[in-house]
PDB file of C-alpha atoms in Angstrom:
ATOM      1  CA  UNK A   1     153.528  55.358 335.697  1.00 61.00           C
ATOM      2  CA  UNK A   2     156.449  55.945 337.771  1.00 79.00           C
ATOM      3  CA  UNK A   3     159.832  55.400 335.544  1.00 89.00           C
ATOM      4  CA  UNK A   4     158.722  53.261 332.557  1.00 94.00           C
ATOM      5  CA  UNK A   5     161.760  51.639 330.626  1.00 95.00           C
ATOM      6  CA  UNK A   6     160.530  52.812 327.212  1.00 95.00           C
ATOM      7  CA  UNK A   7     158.959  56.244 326.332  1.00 97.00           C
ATOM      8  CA  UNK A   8     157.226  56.462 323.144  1.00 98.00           C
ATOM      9  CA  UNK A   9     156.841  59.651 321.545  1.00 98.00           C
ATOM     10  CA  UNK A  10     154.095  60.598 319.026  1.00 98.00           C
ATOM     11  CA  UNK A  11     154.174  64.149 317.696  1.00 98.00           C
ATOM     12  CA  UNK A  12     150.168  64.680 316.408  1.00 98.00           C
ATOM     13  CA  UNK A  13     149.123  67.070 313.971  1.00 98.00           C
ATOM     14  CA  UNK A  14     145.760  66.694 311.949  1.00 97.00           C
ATOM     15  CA  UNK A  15     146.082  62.707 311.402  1.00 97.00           C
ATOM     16  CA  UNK A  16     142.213  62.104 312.995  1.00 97.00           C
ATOM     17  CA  UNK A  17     142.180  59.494 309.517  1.00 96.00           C
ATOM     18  CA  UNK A  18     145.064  57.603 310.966  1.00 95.00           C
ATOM     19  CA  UNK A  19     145.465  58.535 314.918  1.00 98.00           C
ATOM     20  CA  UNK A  20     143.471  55.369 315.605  1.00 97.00           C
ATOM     21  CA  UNK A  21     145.287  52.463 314.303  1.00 96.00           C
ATOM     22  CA  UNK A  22     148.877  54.839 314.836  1.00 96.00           C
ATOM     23  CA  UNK A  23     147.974  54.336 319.104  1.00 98.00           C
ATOM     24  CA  UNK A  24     146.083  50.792 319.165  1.00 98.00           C
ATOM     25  CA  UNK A  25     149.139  49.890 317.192  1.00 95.00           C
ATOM     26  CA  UNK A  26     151.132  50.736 320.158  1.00 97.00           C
ATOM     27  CA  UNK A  27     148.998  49.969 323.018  1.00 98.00           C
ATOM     28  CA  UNK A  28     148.642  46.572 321.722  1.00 97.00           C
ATOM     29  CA  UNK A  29     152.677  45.759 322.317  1.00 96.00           C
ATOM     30  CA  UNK A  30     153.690  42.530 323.450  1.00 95.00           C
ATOM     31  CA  UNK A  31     156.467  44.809 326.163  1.00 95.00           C
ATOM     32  CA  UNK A  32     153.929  46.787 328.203  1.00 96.00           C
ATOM     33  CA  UNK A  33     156.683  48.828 330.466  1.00 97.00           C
ATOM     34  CA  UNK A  34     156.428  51.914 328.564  1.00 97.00           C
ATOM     35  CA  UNK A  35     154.593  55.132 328.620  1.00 98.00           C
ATOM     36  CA  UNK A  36     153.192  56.923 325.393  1.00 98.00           C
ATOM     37  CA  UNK A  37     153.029  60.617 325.219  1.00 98.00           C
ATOM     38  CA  UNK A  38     151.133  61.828 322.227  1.00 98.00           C
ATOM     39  CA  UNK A  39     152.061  65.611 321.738  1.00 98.00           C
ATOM     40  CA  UNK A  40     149.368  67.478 320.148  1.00 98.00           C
ATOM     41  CA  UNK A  41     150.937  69.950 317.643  1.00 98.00           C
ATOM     42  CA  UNK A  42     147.963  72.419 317.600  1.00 98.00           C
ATOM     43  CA  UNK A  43     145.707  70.004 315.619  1.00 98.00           C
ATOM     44  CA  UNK A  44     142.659  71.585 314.019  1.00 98.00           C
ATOM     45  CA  UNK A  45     141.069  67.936 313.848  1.00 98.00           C
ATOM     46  CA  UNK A  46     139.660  65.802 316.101  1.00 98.00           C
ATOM     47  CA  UNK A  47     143.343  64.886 317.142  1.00 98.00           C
ATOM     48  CA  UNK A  48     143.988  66.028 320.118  1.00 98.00           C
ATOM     49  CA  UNK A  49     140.058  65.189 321.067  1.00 98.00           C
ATOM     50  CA  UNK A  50     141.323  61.676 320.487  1.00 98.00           C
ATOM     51  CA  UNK A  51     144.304  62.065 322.186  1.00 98.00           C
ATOM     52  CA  UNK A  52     142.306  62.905 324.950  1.00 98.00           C
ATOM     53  CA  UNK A  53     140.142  59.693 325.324  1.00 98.00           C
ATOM     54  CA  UNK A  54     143.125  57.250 324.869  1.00 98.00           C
ATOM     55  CA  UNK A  55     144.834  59.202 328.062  1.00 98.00           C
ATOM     56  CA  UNK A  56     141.381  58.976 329.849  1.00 98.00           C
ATOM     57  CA  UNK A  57     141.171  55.169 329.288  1.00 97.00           C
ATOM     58  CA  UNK A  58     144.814  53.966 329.543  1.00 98.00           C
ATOM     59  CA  UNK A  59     147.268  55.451 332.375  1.00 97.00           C
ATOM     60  CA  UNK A  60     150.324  54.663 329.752  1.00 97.00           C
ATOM     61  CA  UNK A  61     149.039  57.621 327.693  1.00 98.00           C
ATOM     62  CA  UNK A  62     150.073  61.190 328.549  1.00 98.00           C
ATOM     63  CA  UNK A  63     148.863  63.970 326.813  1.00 98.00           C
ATOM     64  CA  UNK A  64     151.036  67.107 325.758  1.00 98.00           C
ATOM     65  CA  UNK A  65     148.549  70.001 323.982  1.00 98.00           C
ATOM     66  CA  UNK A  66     150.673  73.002 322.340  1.00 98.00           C
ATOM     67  CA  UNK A  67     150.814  75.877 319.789  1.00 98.00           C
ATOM     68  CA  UNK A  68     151.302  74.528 316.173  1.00 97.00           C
ATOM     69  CA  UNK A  69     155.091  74.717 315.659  1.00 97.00           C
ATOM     70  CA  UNK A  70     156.251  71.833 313.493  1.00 96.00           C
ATOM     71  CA  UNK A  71     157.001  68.118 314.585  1.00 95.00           C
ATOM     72  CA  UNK A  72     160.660  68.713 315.355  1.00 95.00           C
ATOM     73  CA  UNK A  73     159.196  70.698 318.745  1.00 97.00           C
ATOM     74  CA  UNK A  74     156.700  68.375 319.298  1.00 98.00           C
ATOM     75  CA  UNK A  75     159.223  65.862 319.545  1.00 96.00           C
ATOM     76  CA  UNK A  76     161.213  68.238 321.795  1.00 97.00           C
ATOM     77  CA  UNK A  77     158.378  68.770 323.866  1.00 98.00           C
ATOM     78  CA  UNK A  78     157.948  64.819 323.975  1.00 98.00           C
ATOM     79  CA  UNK A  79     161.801  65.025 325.025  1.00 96.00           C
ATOM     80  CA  UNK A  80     161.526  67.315 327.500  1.00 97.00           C
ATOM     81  CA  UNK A  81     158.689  64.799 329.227  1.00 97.00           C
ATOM     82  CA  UNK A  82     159.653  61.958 328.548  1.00 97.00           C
ATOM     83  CA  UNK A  83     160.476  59.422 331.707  1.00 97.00           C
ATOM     84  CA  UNK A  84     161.436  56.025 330.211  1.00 96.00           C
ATOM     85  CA  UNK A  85     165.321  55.199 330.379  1.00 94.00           C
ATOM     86  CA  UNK A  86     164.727  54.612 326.252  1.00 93.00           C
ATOM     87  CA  UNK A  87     163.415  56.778 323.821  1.00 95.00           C
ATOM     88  CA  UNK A  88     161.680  56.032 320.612  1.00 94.00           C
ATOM     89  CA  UNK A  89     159.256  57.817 318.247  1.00 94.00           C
ATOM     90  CA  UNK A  90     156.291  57.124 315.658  1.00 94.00           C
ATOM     91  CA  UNK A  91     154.651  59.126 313.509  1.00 92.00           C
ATOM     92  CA  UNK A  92     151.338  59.203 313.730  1.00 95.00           C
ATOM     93  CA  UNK A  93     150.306  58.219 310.590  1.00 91.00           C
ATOM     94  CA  UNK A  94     152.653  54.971 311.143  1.00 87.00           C
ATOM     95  CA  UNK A  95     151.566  52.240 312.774  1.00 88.00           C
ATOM     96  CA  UNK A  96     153.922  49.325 314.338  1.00 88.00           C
ATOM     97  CA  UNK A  97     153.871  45.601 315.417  1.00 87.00           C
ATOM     98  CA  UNK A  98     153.073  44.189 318.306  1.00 92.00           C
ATOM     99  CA  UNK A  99     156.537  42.934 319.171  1.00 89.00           C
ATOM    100  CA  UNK A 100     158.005  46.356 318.028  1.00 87.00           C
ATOM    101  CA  UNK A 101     159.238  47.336 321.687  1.00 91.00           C
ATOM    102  CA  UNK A 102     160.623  44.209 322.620  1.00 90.00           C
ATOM    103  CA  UNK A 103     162.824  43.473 319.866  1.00 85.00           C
ATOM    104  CA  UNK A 104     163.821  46.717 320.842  1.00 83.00           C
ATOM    105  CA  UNK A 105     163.994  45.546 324.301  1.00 81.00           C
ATOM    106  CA  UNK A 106     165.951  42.237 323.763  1.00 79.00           C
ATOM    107  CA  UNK A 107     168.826  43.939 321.685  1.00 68.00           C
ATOM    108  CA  UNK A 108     169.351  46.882 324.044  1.00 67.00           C
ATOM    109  CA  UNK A 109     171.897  45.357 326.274  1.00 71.00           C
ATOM    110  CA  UNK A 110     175.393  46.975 326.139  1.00 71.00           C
ATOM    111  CA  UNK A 111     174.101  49.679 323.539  1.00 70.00           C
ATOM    112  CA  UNK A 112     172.988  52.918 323.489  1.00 76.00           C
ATOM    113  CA  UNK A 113     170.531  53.234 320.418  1.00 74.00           C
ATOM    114  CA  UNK A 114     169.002  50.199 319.160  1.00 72.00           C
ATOM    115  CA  UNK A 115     168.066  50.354 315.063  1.00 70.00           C
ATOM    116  CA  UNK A 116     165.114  47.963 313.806  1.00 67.00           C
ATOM    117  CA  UNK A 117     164.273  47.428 310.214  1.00 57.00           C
ATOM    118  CA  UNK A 118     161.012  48.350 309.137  1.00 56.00           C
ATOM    119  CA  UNK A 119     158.321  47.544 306.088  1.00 55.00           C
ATOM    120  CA  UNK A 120     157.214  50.133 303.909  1.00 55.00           C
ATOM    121  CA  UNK A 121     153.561  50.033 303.029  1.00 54.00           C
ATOM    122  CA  UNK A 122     152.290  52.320 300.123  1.00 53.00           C
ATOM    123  CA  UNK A 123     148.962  52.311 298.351  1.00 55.00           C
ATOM    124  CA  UNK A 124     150.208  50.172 295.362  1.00 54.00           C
ATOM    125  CA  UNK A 125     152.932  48.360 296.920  1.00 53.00           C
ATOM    126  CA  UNK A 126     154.620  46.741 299.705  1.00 48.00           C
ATOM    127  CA  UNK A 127     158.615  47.241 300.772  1.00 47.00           C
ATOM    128  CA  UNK A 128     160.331  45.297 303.391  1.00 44.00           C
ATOM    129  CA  UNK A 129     163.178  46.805 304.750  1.00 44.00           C
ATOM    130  CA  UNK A 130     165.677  45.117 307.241  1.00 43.00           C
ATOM    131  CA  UNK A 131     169.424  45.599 308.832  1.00 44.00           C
ATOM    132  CA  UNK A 132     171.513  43.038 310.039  1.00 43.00           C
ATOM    133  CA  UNK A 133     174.331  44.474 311.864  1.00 47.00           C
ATOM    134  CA  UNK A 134     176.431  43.293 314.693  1.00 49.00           C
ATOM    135  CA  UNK A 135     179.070  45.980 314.846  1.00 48.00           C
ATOM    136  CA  UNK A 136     180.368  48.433 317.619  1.00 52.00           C
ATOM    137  CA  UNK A 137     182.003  50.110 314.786  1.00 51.00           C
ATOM    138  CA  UNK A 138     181.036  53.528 314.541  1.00 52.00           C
ATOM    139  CA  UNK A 139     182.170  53.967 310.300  1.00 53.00           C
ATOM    140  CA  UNK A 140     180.489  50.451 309.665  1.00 53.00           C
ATOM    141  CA  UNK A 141     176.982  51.292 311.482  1.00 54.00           C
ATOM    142  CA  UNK A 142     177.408  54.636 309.615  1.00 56.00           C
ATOM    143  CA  UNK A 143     178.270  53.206 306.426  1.00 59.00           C
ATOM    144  CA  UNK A 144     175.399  51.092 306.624  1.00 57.00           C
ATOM    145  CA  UNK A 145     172.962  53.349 307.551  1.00 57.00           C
ATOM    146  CA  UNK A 146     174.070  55.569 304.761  1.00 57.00           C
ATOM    147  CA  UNK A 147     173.569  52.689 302.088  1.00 56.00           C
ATOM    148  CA  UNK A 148     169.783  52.297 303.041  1.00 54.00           C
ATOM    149  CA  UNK A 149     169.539  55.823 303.609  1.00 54.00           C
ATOM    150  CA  UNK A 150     168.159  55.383 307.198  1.00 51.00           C
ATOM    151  CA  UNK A 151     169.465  58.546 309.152  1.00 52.00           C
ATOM    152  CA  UNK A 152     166.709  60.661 308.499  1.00 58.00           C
ATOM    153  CA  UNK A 153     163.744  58.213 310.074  1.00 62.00           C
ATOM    154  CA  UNK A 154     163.169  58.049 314.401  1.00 68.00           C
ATOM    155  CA  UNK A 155     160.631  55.469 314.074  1.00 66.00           C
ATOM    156  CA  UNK A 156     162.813  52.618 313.165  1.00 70.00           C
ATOM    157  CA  UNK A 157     165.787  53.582 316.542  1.00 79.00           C
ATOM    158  CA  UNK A 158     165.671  53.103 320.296  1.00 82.00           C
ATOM    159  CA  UNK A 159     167.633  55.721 321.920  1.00 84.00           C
ATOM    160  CA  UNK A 160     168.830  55.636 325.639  1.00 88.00           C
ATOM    161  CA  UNK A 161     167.872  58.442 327.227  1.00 91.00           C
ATOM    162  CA  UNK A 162     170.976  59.278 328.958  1.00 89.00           C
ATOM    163  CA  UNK A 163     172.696  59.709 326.057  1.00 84.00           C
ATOM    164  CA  UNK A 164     170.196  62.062 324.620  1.00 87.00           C
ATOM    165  CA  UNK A 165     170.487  63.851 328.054  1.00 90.00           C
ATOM    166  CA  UNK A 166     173.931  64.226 328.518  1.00 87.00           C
ATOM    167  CA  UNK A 167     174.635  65.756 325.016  1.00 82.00           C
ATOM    168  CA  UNK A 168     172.021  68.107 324.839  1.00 86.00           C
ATOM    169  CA  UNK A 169     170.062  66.544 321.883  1.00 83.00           C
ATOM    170  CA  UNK A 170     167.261  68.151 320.859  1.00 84.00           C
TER     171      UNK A 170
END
């Protein structure tokens, strides 16, 4: 795949338990333009063995293998690959919905990082988490993202590449 519109990046480290449903979760999109690199972190599992077979049996998946060195430079790898004019990340022991990169997708226009709302699923309970926002307001979106505490998390923002490009972030 040429110049896919989204890239999805995985950073992998010993998740063989959750690898599975973390890519069929993302293979199974409803927006297929997109290319997933899963970035083996040096996993002593079956990881990157599984990693493996997905890029064998789908051309979306690319495969990154490296020495164990945290998931911020696996993600920097992932960045450093990456080929989609958006960026976005999962962890691996996430998994997402099927319509996950085109809600992306249909609220990209005119932006340059999309931000999604996500559910939080624990053992004994079940959280659902969603912003509204329709701002170009730099203090509101950050005032908002401060009051849900959402900075910290990848999984739930679409980034355009460019931007990520042109400012060196890493």
């Amino acid at each position: 795949m040429e110049n896919p519109k989204i890239s999805v990046i995985v950073p992998v480290y010993n998740v063989q338990k959750y690898l599975h449903r973390c890519v069929d979760s993302i293979l199974a999109q409803t927006f297929q333009d997109f290319e997933l690199l899963l970035i083996d972190d040096g996993s002593k599992d079956l990881s990157g063995a599984i990693c493996d077979d997905y890029a064998q049996k789908d051309e979306r998946v690319r495969v990154l293998h490296k020495v164990n060195g945290g998931v911020s430079s696996a993600r920097n790898l992932g960045l450093n690959n990456a080929r989609g004019e958006w960026v976005t990340f999962v962890d691996s022991d996430d998994y997402v919905k099927d319509i996950w990169l085109s809600t992306f997708m249909g609220e990209c226009v005119g932006y340059d990082v999309v931000i999604s709302g996500f559910n939080s699923v624990y053992s004994d309970k079940h959280e659902t988490f969603v912003i509204s926002l329709d701002s170009n307001n730099p203090i509101i979106i950050a005032d908002v993202l401060n009051s849900y505490n959402n900075f910290g998390f990848l999984w739930c923002k679409c980034f355009n590449r460019t931007i990520i490009e042109e400012h060196g972030i890493r």
